[in-house]
Coordinates of C-alpha atoms in Angstrom, one line a residue:
Chain A
M9 CA -65.8 46.5 306.0
H10 CA -66.2 49.6 307.7
D11 CA -65.2 49.7 311.4
V12 CA -67.1 52.4 313.3
S13 CA -64.1 52.6 315.9
V14 CA -61.9 53.9 313.3
E15 CA -61.7 57.7 312.1
P16 CA -63.7 57.7 308.9
V17 CA -62.1 58.8 305.5
I18 CA -65.4 60.6 304.4
S19 CA -67.8 62.0 306.8
L20 CA -70.7 64.1 305.5
Q21 CA -73.2 65.5 307.9
G22 CA -76.5 67.2 306.9
I23 CA -75.0 68.4 303.6
T24 CA -77.3 70.1 301.5
K25 CA -76.5 71.9 298.1
R26 CA -78.9 73.9 295.9
F27 CA -78.3 75.3 292.3
G28 CA -80.7 77.9 292.0
D29 CA -84.6 76.6 292.6
H30 CA -83.2 73.0 292.3
A31 CA -82.0 71.2 295.5
A32 CA -79.5 68.9 294.4
L33 CA -78.8 67.4 297.9
G34 CA -81.0 67.7 300.8
G35 CA -79.4 66.8 304.3
V36 CA -77.1 64.1 303.1
D37 CA -75.2 61.9 305.8
L38 CA -72.4 59.5 304.6
E39 CA -69.7 57.8 306.2
V40 CA -66.8 55.9 304.7
G41 CA -64.2 54.1 306.5
P42 CA -60.5 53.2 305.7
G43 CA -60.3 49.7 303.9
E44 CA -63.8 50.0 302.4
I45 CA -65.1 49.9 299.2
R46 CA -68.5 52.1 298.8
G47 CA -70.9 51.8 296.1
F48 CA -73.0 55.0 295.6
L49 CA -76.0 54.2 293.5
G50 CA -78.9 56.3 292.3
P51 CA -80.9 57.2 289.3
N52 CA -79.6 60.0 287.0
G53 CA -79.9 63.4 288.6
A54 CA -80.2 62.0 292.2
G55 CA -77.2 63.7 293.5
K56 CA -74.1 61.2 293.4
T57 CA -72.0 63.6 291.2
T58 CA -73.0 66.6 293.5
A59 CA -71.8 64.7 296.6
M60 CA -68.8 63.5 295.1
R61 CA -67.7 67.0 293.9
I62 CA -68.2 68.3 297.4
I63 CA -66.1 65.6 298.8
V64 CA -63.4 66.4 296.2
G65 CA -63.8 70.3 297.1
L66 CA -65.3 71.5 293.9
L67 CA -68.5 72.6 295.3
R68 CA -69.1 74.1 298.6
A69 CA -72.1 72.7 300.5
D70 CA -74.8 75.2 301.4
E71 CA -75.3 73.6 304.7
G72 CA -73.9 70.9 306.9
T73 CA -70.2 69.6 307.4
A74 CA -68.1 67.7 305.2
T75 CA -64.7 66.2 306.7
V76 CA -62.5 64.3 304.0
L77 CA -59.3 62.9 305.4
G78 CA -59.4 64.9 308.4
G79 CA -60.1 68.1 306.8
D80 CA -62.3 70.5 305.0
P81 CA -62.1 69.9 301.2
W82 CA -63.4 73.2 300.5
G83 CA -61.1 75.4 302.6
D84 CA -57.9 73.0 302.8
H85 CA -56.4 72.1 299.5
A86 CA -53.8 70.1 301.3
V87 CA -56.0 67.2 302.1
R88 CA -56.3 66.4 298.5
A89 CA -52.8 65.2 298.3
E90 CA -54.1 62.0 299.6
L91 CA -57.0 62.0 297.2
G92 CA -57.7 60.4 293.9
Y93 CA -60.4 61.4 291.6
L94 CA -62.1 60.3 288.4
P95 CA -65.0 62.5 287.4
S96 CA -67.8 61.1 285.2
D97 CA -66.5 62.8 282.2
P98 CA -62.7 63.3 282.6
G99 CA -61.2 66.3 280.6
L100 CA -57.8 65.0 279.5
Y101 CA -55.5 67.3 277.7
G102 CA -55.7 65.9 273.9
R103 CA -52.5 67.1 272.8
M104 CA -50.3 65.2 275.5
R105 CA -49.3 61.7 275.1
G106 CA -50.5 59.3 277.8
N107 CA -47.2 59.4 279.5
E108 CA -46.9 63.0 279.6
L109 CA -50.4 63.6 281.1
L110 CA -49.9 60.9 283.8
D111 CA -46.7 62.5 284.6
H112 CA -48.2 66.0 284.8
F113 CA -51.0 64.9 287.2
S114 CA -48.6 63.0 289.3
A115 CA -46.5 66.1 289.4
L116 CA -49.4 68.1 290.6
S117 CA -50.1 65.6 293.2
G118 CA -46.8 66.1 294.4
R119 CA -46.4 62.1 295.0
E120 CA -44.7 59.5 292.9
P121 CA -46.8 57.5 290.7
V122 CA -45.8 54.1 292.8
L123 CA -48.8 52.2 291.2
R124 CA -48.6 53.2 287.6
A125 CA -46.7 50.2 286.5
A126 CA -49.1 47.8 288.2
A127 CA -52.5 49.5 287.3
V128 CA -51.1 49.9 283.6
E129 CA -50.8 46.2 283.3
L130 CA -54.2 45.4 285.3
L131 CA -56.0 47.9 282.9
R132 CA -54.1 46.4 279.8
F133 CA -52.3 49.4 278.5
S134 CA -49.2 48.9 276.5
N135 CA -46.3 51.3 276.5
A136 CA -47.1 52.2 272.6
D137 CA -50.6 53.3 273.7
L138 CA -49.0 55.5 276.3
E139 CA -46.7 57.0 273.8
R140 CA -49.6 58.3 271.8
P141 CA -51.4 61.7 271.8
V142 CA -54.5 61.3 274.1
R143 CA -56.7 62.8 271.3
T144 CA -55.9 59.6 269.3
Y145 CA -57.6 57.5 272.1
S146 CA -60.9 55.6 272.0
K147 CA -63.6 56.5 274.7
G148 CA -62.6 53.3 276.5
M149 CA -58.8 54.3 276.4
R150 CA -59.6 57.6 277.8
Q151 CA -61.6 55.9 280.7
K152 CA -58.5 53.8 281.5
L153 CA -56.2 56.7 281.5
G154 CA -58.7 58.7 283.7
V155 CA -58.7 55.7 286.1
L156 CA -54.8 55.6 285.9
Q157 CA -54.3 59.1 287.0
A158 CA -56.6 58.9 289.9
V159 CA -54.9 55.5 291.3
Q160 CA -51.2 55.9 290.2
H161 CA -50.1 57.8 293.1
D162 CA -51.7 55.3 295.5
P163 CA -54.1 57.8 297.1
T164 CA -55.8 57.0 300.7
L165 CA -59.0 57.9 299.2
L166 CA -60.1 57.2 295.7
I167 CA -63.5 58.9 294.5
L168 CA -64.6 57.3 291.1
D169 CA -67.5 58.6 289.2
E170 CA -68.7 55.5 286.9
P171 CA -65.1 54.1 286.5
G172 CA -66.5 51.2 284.5
E173 CA -68.1 53.3 281.7
G174 CA -66.8 52.4 278.3
L175 CA -64.7 49.5 279.6
D176 CA -64.7 45.8 278.2
P177 CA -65.1 43.1 280.5
L178 CA -61.5 42.0 280.5
V179 CA -60.4 45.6 281.5
L180 CA -63.3 45.8 284.0
S181 CA -62.2 42.6 285.6
G182 CA -58.7 44.3 285.8
L183 CA -60.2 47.3 287.5
V184 CA -62.2 45.1 290.1
E185 CA -58.9 43.6 290.8
L186 CA -57.4 46.9 291.2
L187 CA -59.7 48.3 293.7
R188 CA -59.9 45.2 295.8
D189 CA -56.4 45.0 296.1
R190 CA -56.3 49.0 297.0
R191 CA -59.1 48.1 299.5
D192 CA -57.2 45.4 301.1
A193 CA -54.2 47.8 301.4
G194 CA -56.4 49.9 303.7
R195 CA -57.5 52.6 301.1
A196 CA -61.0 53.8 301.1
I197 CA -62.9 53.9 297.8
L198 CA -66.2 55.6 297.0
F199 CA -67.6 54.9 293.6
S200 CA -70.7 55.3 291.6
S201 CA -71.8 53.0 288.9
H202 CA -74.7 51.8 286.8
V203 CA -73.1 48.5 286.2
L204 CA -75.0 46.7 289.1
A205 CA -73.1 43.5 288.7
E206 CA -70.0 45.3 289.2
V207 CA -71.3 47.0 292.2
S208 CA -72.6 43.8 293.9
S209 CA -69.2 41.9 293.1
L210 CA -67.1 44.8 294.5
C211 CA -68.6 46.7 297.2
D212 CA -68.7 46.1 300.9
R213 CA -71.5 48.4 301.2
V214 CA -73.9 50.2 299.1
T215 CA -75.5 53.8 299.6
M216 CA -78.6 54.5 297.6
I217 CA -79.3 58.1 296.9
R218 CA -82.8 59.4 295.4
D219 CA -83.5 63.0 294.8
G220 CA -80.5 64.3 296.8
A221 CA -81.4 62.2 300.0
I222 CA -80.1 58.8 301.2
V223 CA -82.8 56.3 300.7
G224 CA -81.0 53.0 301.8
E225 CA -77.7 52.0 303.2
G226 CA -76.1 48.7 304.0
T227 CA -74.4 45.6 302.6
I228 CA -76.0 44.1 299.8
A229 CA -77.4 41.4 301.8
E230 CA -79.1 43.9 304.0
L231 CA -80.6 45.9 301.4
S232 CA -82.0 42.8 299.6
K233 CA -83.4 41.7 303.2
Q234 CA -85.6 45.0 303.1
R235 CA -86.8 44.5 299.6
A236 CA -89.5 41.7 298.2
R237 CA -88.5 38.4 297.2
T238 CA -90.5 36.7 294.5
V239 CA -92.1 33.6 295.3
V240 CA -93.7 31.1 292.6
L241 CA -95.7 28.0 293.6
E242 CA -97.1 25.2 291.6
L243 CA -100.2 23.8 293.6
V244 CA -101.4 20.4 293.2
D245 CA -105.1 21.7 293.8
P246 CA -106.0 25.0 292.2
A247 CA -108.5 25.7 294.5
T248 CA -106.0 25.9 297.5
T249 CA -106.4 28.8 299.8
I250 CA -103.1 30.7 300.0
D251 CA -102.5 32.7 303.2
L252 CA -98.7 33.0 303.5
P253 CA -97.1 35.2 306.3
G254 CA -95.3 38.3 304.6
C255 CA -96.8 37.4 301.3
E256 CA -98.8 39.4 298.9
L257 CA -100.4 37.9 295.9
T258 CA -99.3 39.3 292.6
D259 CA -100.4 36.8 290.2
R260 CA -102.7 33.7 290.0
S261 CA -103.6 31.7 287.0
G262 CA -104.6 27.7 287.3
T263 CA -102.1 26.1 289.5
R264 CA -99.4 28.8 289.2
V265 CA -99.4 31.5 292.2
A266 CA -96.8 34.3 292.3
L267 CA -96.3 36.3 295.3
Q268 CA -94.0 39.0 296.8
H269 CA -92.6 38.2 300.0
H270 CA -91.1 40.6 302.8
G271 CA -89.1 39.6 305.8
D272 CA -87.6 36.5 307.2
V273 CA -88.0 33.4 305.3
G274 CA -88.4 30.9 308.2
P275 CA -92.0 31.5 308.9
L276 CA -92.7 31.5 305.2
L277 CA -90.7 28.2 304.8
Q278 CA -92.7 26.5 307.8
A279 CA -96.2 27.8 306.2
L280 CA -95.0 26.3 302.8
S281 CA -94.1 23.0 304.3
L282 CA -98.0 22.6 305.2
L283 CA -99.1 23.1 301.5
D284 CA -99.5 20.5 299.0
L285 CA -97.2 21.7 296.2
H286 CA -95.8 20.5 293.1
D287 CA -93.1 22.8 292.9
V288 CA -91.9 26.3 294.9
R289 CA -89.3 28.7 293.7
I290 CA -88.1 31.5 295.9
E291 CA -86.1 34.0 293.8
E292 CA -83.3 35.7 295.6
V293 CA -83.4 39.4 295.0
S294 CA -80.5 40.8 292.8
L295 CA -79.1 44.3 293.1
D296 CA -80.8 45.1 290.0
E297 CA -84.2 44.3 291.5
V298 CA -83.3 46.2 294.7
F299 CA -82.2 49.2 292.7
M300 CA -85.2 48.9 290.6
E301 CA -87.7 48.8 293.6
Y302 CA -86.2 52.0 295.0
Y303 CA -86.4 53.7 291.5
R304 CA -90.0 52.5 291.2
D305 CA -90.7 53.9 294.8
H306 CA -89.4 57.3 293.5
E307 CA -91.4 57.0 290.3
A308 CA -94.7 56.2 292.3
T309 CA -94.0 59.0 294.8
A310 CA -93.3 61.4 291.9
Chain B
M17 CA -47.6 79.7 291.1
N18 CA -46.9 76.3 290.3
R19 CA -44.2 75.1 288.0
T20 CA -45.8 72.1 286.5
L21 CA -48.8 74.1 285.7
I22 CA -46.7 76.9 283.9
L23 CA -44.6 74.5 282.0
R24 CA -47.8 72.8 280.6
L25 CA -49.3 76.1 279.8
I26 CA -46.1 77.2 277.9
C27 CA -46.0 73.8 276.2
E28 CA -49.7 74.6 275.2
Q29 CA -48.6 77.7 273.5
R30 CA -45.5 76.4 271.9
V31 CA -46.8 76.8 268.4
R32 CA -49.7 79.3 268.6
L33 CA -47.6 81.9 270.5
P34 CA -44.4 81.7 268.4
L35 CA -46.7 82.0 265.4
E36 CA -48.4 85.1 266.6
V37 CA -44.9 86.4 267.7
V38 CA -43.5 86.1 264.3
L39 CA -46.6 87.5 262.6
I40 CA -46.6 90.5 264.8
G41 CA -43.1 91.0 264.2
L42 CA -43.5 90.6 260.5
W43 CA -46.3 93.3 260.9
G44 CA -43.8 95.7 262.5
F45 CA -41.1 95.1 260.0
L46 CA -43.5 95.4 257.0
L47 CA -45.0 98.6 258.3
V48 CA -41.5 100.1 258.5
A49 CA -40.2 98.8 255.4
V50 CA -43.2 100.2 253.3
F51 CA -42.6 103.6 254.8
A52 CA -39.1 103.4 254.0
T53 CA -39.7 102.5 250.5
S54 CA -42.5 105.1 249.9
E55 CA -42.7 108.9 250.2
V56 CA -46.4 108.7 249.3
F57 CA -47.2 107.0 252.6
T58 CA -45.2 109.6 254.5
K59 CA -47.3 112.6 252.6
Q60 CA -50.5 110.9 252.9
L61 CA -49.9 110.2 256.8
E62 CA -48.8 114.0 257.2
A63 CA -52.2 115.0 255.4
Q64 CA -54.3 112.6 257.6
A65 CA -52.6 113.9 260.8
D66 CA -53.3 117.3 260.1
Q67 CA -57.1 116.3 259.2
F68 CA -57.7 114.2 262.2
G69 CA -55.1 115.3 264.5
D70 CA -57.5 115.7 267.7
L71 CA -58.7 112.3 267.2
L72 CA -55.5 110.7 266.9
D73 CA -53.2 112.9 269.0
L74 CA -50.6 112.6 266.3
V75 CA -50.1 116.5 265.3
G76 CA -46.5 117.3 264.8
L77 CA -44.9 114.1 265.4
D78 CA -42.1 112.6 263.5
P79 CA -43.6 110.6 260.6
L80 CA -41.9 107.3 261.4
A81 CA -42.9 107.6 265.0
Q82 CA -46.4 108.4 264.0
W83 CA -46.4 105.2 261.5
A84 CA -44.9 102.9 264.2
S85 CA -47.5 104.2 266.5
I86 CA -50.3 103.6 264.4
G87 CA -48.9 100.0 263.8
F88 CA -49.4 99.5 267.7
Q89 CA -53.1 100.9 267.5
H90 CA -53.9 99.1 264.3
P91 CA -56.7 96.2 264.4
I92 CA -53.9 93.9 263.2
F93 CA -51.7 94.1 266.2
L94 CA -54.7 94.3 268.5
L95 CA -56.2 91.0 266.9
G96 CA -52.7 89.3 267.1
G97 CA -52.2 90.4 270.7
G98 CA -55.7 90.1 271.6
L99 CA -56.2 86.4 270.3
F100 CA -53.4 85.3 272.9
A101 CA -54.7 87.3 275.8
V102 CA -58.5 86.6 275.3
G103 CA -58.0 83.2 274.3
L104 CA -55.5 82.2 277.5
S105 CA -57.9 83.9 279.8
I106 CA -61.2 82.4 278.4
R107 CA -59.3 78.8 278.7
A108 CA -58.0 79.5 282.2
I109 CA -61.4 79.0 283.8
A110 CA -64.4 78.5 281.6
G111 CA -62.4 76.6 278.8
E112 CA -60.9 74.1 281.4
L113 CA -64.3 73.9 283.3
E114 CA -66.2 73.1 280.4
A115 CA -63.4 70.6 278.9
G116 CA -63.4 68.9 282.5
S117 CA -59.7 69.4 282.9
L118 CA -60.3 72.0 285.9
A119 CA -62.0 69.4 288.0
L120 CA -59.1 66.8 287.5
A121 CA -56.4 69.5 288.3
L122 CA -58.0 70.9 291.2
S123 CA -58.6 67.6 292.8
R124 CA -55.0 67.8 293.4
P125 CA -53.4 69.5 296.5
L126 CA -53.5 72.7 294.1
A127 CA -54.9 76.0 295.7
R128 CA -57.2 77.8 293.2
R129 CA -55.0 80.9 293.8
T130 CA -52.2 79.1 292.5
W131 CA -54.1 78.1 289.4
F132 CA -55.0 81.6 288.8
L133 CA -51.7 83.1 289.4
S134 CA -49.9 80.5 287.2
H135 CA -52.1 81.7 284.3
L136 CA -51.6 85.3 285.1
V137 CA -47.8 84.9 284.9
V138 CA -48.1 83.1 281.7
L139 CA -50.5 85.8 280.2
I140 CA -48.3 88.7 281.4
V141 CA -45.2 87.3 279.9
G142 CA -47.2 86.4 276.7
C143 CA -48.4 90.0 276.3
V144 CA -44.9 91.3 276.8
I145 CA -43.5 89.0 274.2
I146 CA -46.1 90.0 271.8
G147 CA -45.7 93.8 272.5
E148 CA -42.0 93.5 272.2
A149 CA -42.2 91.4 269.0
Y150 CA -43.7 94.4 267.2
A151 CA -41.1 96.7 268.4
V152 CA -38.5 94.4 267.4
G153 CA -40.0 94.1 263.9
C154 CA -39.9 97.7 263.7
L155 CA -36.5 98.2 264.9
L156 CA -35.2 95.5 262.7
A157 CA -36.9 97.2 259.6
V158 CA -35.3 100.5 260.7
A159 CA -31.7 98.8 260.8
L160 CA -32.2 97.3 257.4
T161 CA -34.1 99.7 255.4
D162 CA -32.7 103.0 256.9
P163 CA -36.2 105.2 256.5
T164 CA -36.6 108.9 257.1
G165 CA -37.0 109.8 260.7
N166 CA -36.2 108.9 264.1
L167 CA -37.2 105.8 266.1
E168 CA -35.4 105.3 269.3
A169 CA -34.8 101.6 270.3
G170 CA -35.4 102.4 273.9
S171 CA -38.7 104.3 273.5
M172 CA -39.7 101.5 271.1
L173 CA -39.3 98.8 273.4
L174 CA -41.1 100.8 276.2
A175 CA -44.0 101.3 273.9
G176 CA -43.9 97.5 273.6
L177 CA -44.4 97.3 277.2
Q178 CA -47.0 99.8 277.1
S179 CA -48.9 97.8 274.5
A180 CA -48.4 94.8 276.7
L181 CA -50.4 96.6 279.2
L182 CA -53.4 97.2 276.9
L183 CA -53.2 93.5 275.9
L184 CA -53.2 92.4 279.6
A185 CA -56.2 94.8 280.2
L186 CA -58.0 93.1 277.5
G187 CA -57.0 89.6 278.9
S188 CA -58.4 90.8 282.2
I189 CA -61.8 91.7 280.6
A190 CA -62.0 88.1 279.5
F191 CA -60.6 86.8 282.6
V192 CA -63.4 88.2 284.7
I193 CA -66.0 87.0 282.2
S194 CA -64.4 83.6 282.3
A195 CA -64.3 83.6 286.1
F196 CA -68.1 83.9 286.2
S197 CA -69.0 81.4 283.2
S198 CA -68.9 77.7 282.9
E199 CA -68.8 77.7 279.1
R200 CA -66.1 78.4 276.8
G201 CA -68.3 79.7 273.8
R202 CA -70.4 82.1 275.9
A203 CA -67.4 83.4 277.8
L204 CA -65.6 84.1 274.5
S205 CA -68.5 85.7 272.9
W206 CA -69.1 88.1 275.7
S207 CA -65.4 88.9 275.7
V208 CA -65.0 89.8 272.2
G209 CA -68.5 91.6 272.2
V210 CA -67.3 94.0 275.2
I211 CA -63.9 94.3 273.9
V212 CA -65.3 95.3 270.2
V213 CA -67.7 97.6 272.0
L214 CA -64.7 99.4 274.1
Y215 CA -62.7 99.7 270.7
A216 CA -65.6 101.2 268.8
G217 CA -66.6 103.4 271.6
N218 CA -63.0 104.9 271.8
F219 CA -63.5 106.3 268.2
L220 CA -67.2 106.8 268.0
L221 CA -68.1 108.4 271.4
P222 CA -65.8 111.6 270.9
L223 CA -67.5 112.4 267.8
W224 CA -70.7 113.6 269.6
G225 CA -70.2 116.1 272.6
P226 CA -72.4 114.6 275.4
T227 CA -70.6 111.1 274.9
K228 CA -67.1 112.4 274.5
A229 CA -66.1 111.9 278.1
A230 CA -67.6 108.3 278.0
A231 CA -64.7 107.4 275.5
Q232 CA -62.5 107.6 278.7
L233 CA -64.0 104.3 280.0
S234 CA -62.2 102.5 277.1
P235 CA -58.8 101.1 277.8
F236 CA -58.0 101.9 274.1
A237 CA -58.2 105.6 275.2
W238 CA -55.4 105.3 277.5
F239 CA -53.0 103.7 274.9
N240 CA -51.1 106.2 272.6
P241 CA -47.5 105.2 272.3
A242 CA -46.9 108.3 269.7
P243 CA -45.5 110.8 272.5
L244 CA -43.4 108.2 273.9
L245 CA -42.0 107.5 270.4
Q246 CA -41.5 111.0 269.5
R247 CA -40.2 112.6 272.8
G248 CA -39.3 109.4 274.8
T249 CA -41.4 110.6 277.9
V250 CA -43.5 107.7 279.4
A251 CA -47.4 109.1 279.9
W252 CA -47.4 107.7 283.6
G253 CA -51.0 108.7 283.9
D254 CA -52.0 106.4 281.1
V255 CA -49.9 103.7 282.2
L256 CA -51.6 103.8 285.7
V257 CA -54.8 104.0 284.0
L258 CA -54.1 101.0 282.3
L259 CA -52.6 99.0 285.1
L260 CA -55.9 99.9 287.1
Y261 CA -57.7 98.5 284.2
A262 CA -55.9 95.3 284.3
A263 CA -55.7 95.2 288.2
I264 CA -59.4 95.6 288.9
P265 CA -60.9 92.9 286.7
L266 CA -58.2 90.4 287.4
S267 CA -58.9 91.2 291.4
V268 CA -62.6 90.5 290.8
A269 CA -61.9 87.3 288.6
A270 CA -59.6 86.0 291.5
W271 CA -62.3 86.9 294.2
Q272 CA -64.9 85.1 291.9
F273 CA -62.7 81.9 291.2
A274 CA -61.9 81.3 294.7
R275 CA -65.5 81.3 295.9
R276 CA -67.4 79.8 293.0
D277 CA -68.6 76.2 292.6
L278 CA -67.0 74.2 289.8
A279 CA -69.8 72.2 288.5
G280 CA -69.1 72.1 284.7
G281 CA -70.9 73.7 281.7

């Protein structure tokens, strides 16, 4: 969990970025501390990759301040010695063998690949695979190699743009284990993903971005609390009047009533106890639903 | 410069560059060998030189030197050398950016200036090797076939260096286009287009009075190894112009690459 008293590894303040007429980021603030895994979520084109490229120093922010590992990622290339980056579509030299490619990027980093052996095992790579030219790799294997080149030198900060893309469930569990292990070693990890189960199982905190602006940030529990729960009642008497605190009727047919509930569940449970019910079901909000609600908000606004 | 990066670039060229060097060397060898075995060619060349002397600036030169000089300016040599120079320059920025490998490399503690200079070193060395490959091919044929005429080894090697400058100038045009582009195909099309226009302009513009001076804008107008091969004197003015022709676009490319966003294709 991010401790506010500790110097953040990533600090974005008021970052804006335009590509021609298109505003990719409009005043983004983001802080990630050491020993934290931060999920970065948002629909396609929301600005996740742009923000990540600014953090890595590939793009220059039009306005605002980006501080990464205590330095300016655009102006000070030395800060990138402590950084590992996996782009969403990593360009790996096809003619090189897997091992050669890892050696090459390790040499460019100027650091020993101290984590390579462990990561190779967790990601279920074999030595035979690493001896083959990269051009013979499947999409999943390329992705694994992309993750390997990012983590092998044990960087202080990992920026992973959709690391789970194309990985089978076994490898994915290895990746989760690898990232948790790095988090426990005090490394900071910022990653984007569309696999929401992966995000909810892995992240300490989640940042939601939409149309280039941060629209939500917190733990999964905090974000879920802000969103509506589904409450389904089975009434004994279909004529019962329903007036529950924080609830909004979404469907009613016969004895079945569906509601959307916002806020604390205490008053709701109290009110429910006064009703004559056959059954009650309060469905916990999943990250999927939280994400979809944020997305729907966006659609409605648009 | 970065040793790891330079080694990777050399490794990438381990098949293509030697192949181009062999073909260019063979081109030089065959040109002289054919000259040595055919008096007809000598006579034809002399006749052509009389006819188009102004255009080719070859009047009164040793026929063998004229022949070797034409080989340097022939599209086969320019295509062989240009393939390397333009190919490497396009790949250096636009190609690697489109492929996604530039983002991976520059997420390391590697300055853009270092990336640029490492590619430039390989470009310069490759151009010199290709230019000298032709010279060595010609000299080998002279040694083996003993043709009529005189071709000094020193002058030939100097002309090889001069041709490397021309190839570097062509590469620098591609480099600057690559630095402004995010797509390999587009950068390549523009580079080839500009170079072809400059090549054609060098021959066509002097044919009409009002456009004659404009031919000087082409780098090809500043590359004529014939006087060097004939008299052994270096045309330093031409060398300086070719150097500027390479240096100015390379400076613009370096400036643009240092400040541009790397957002992919």
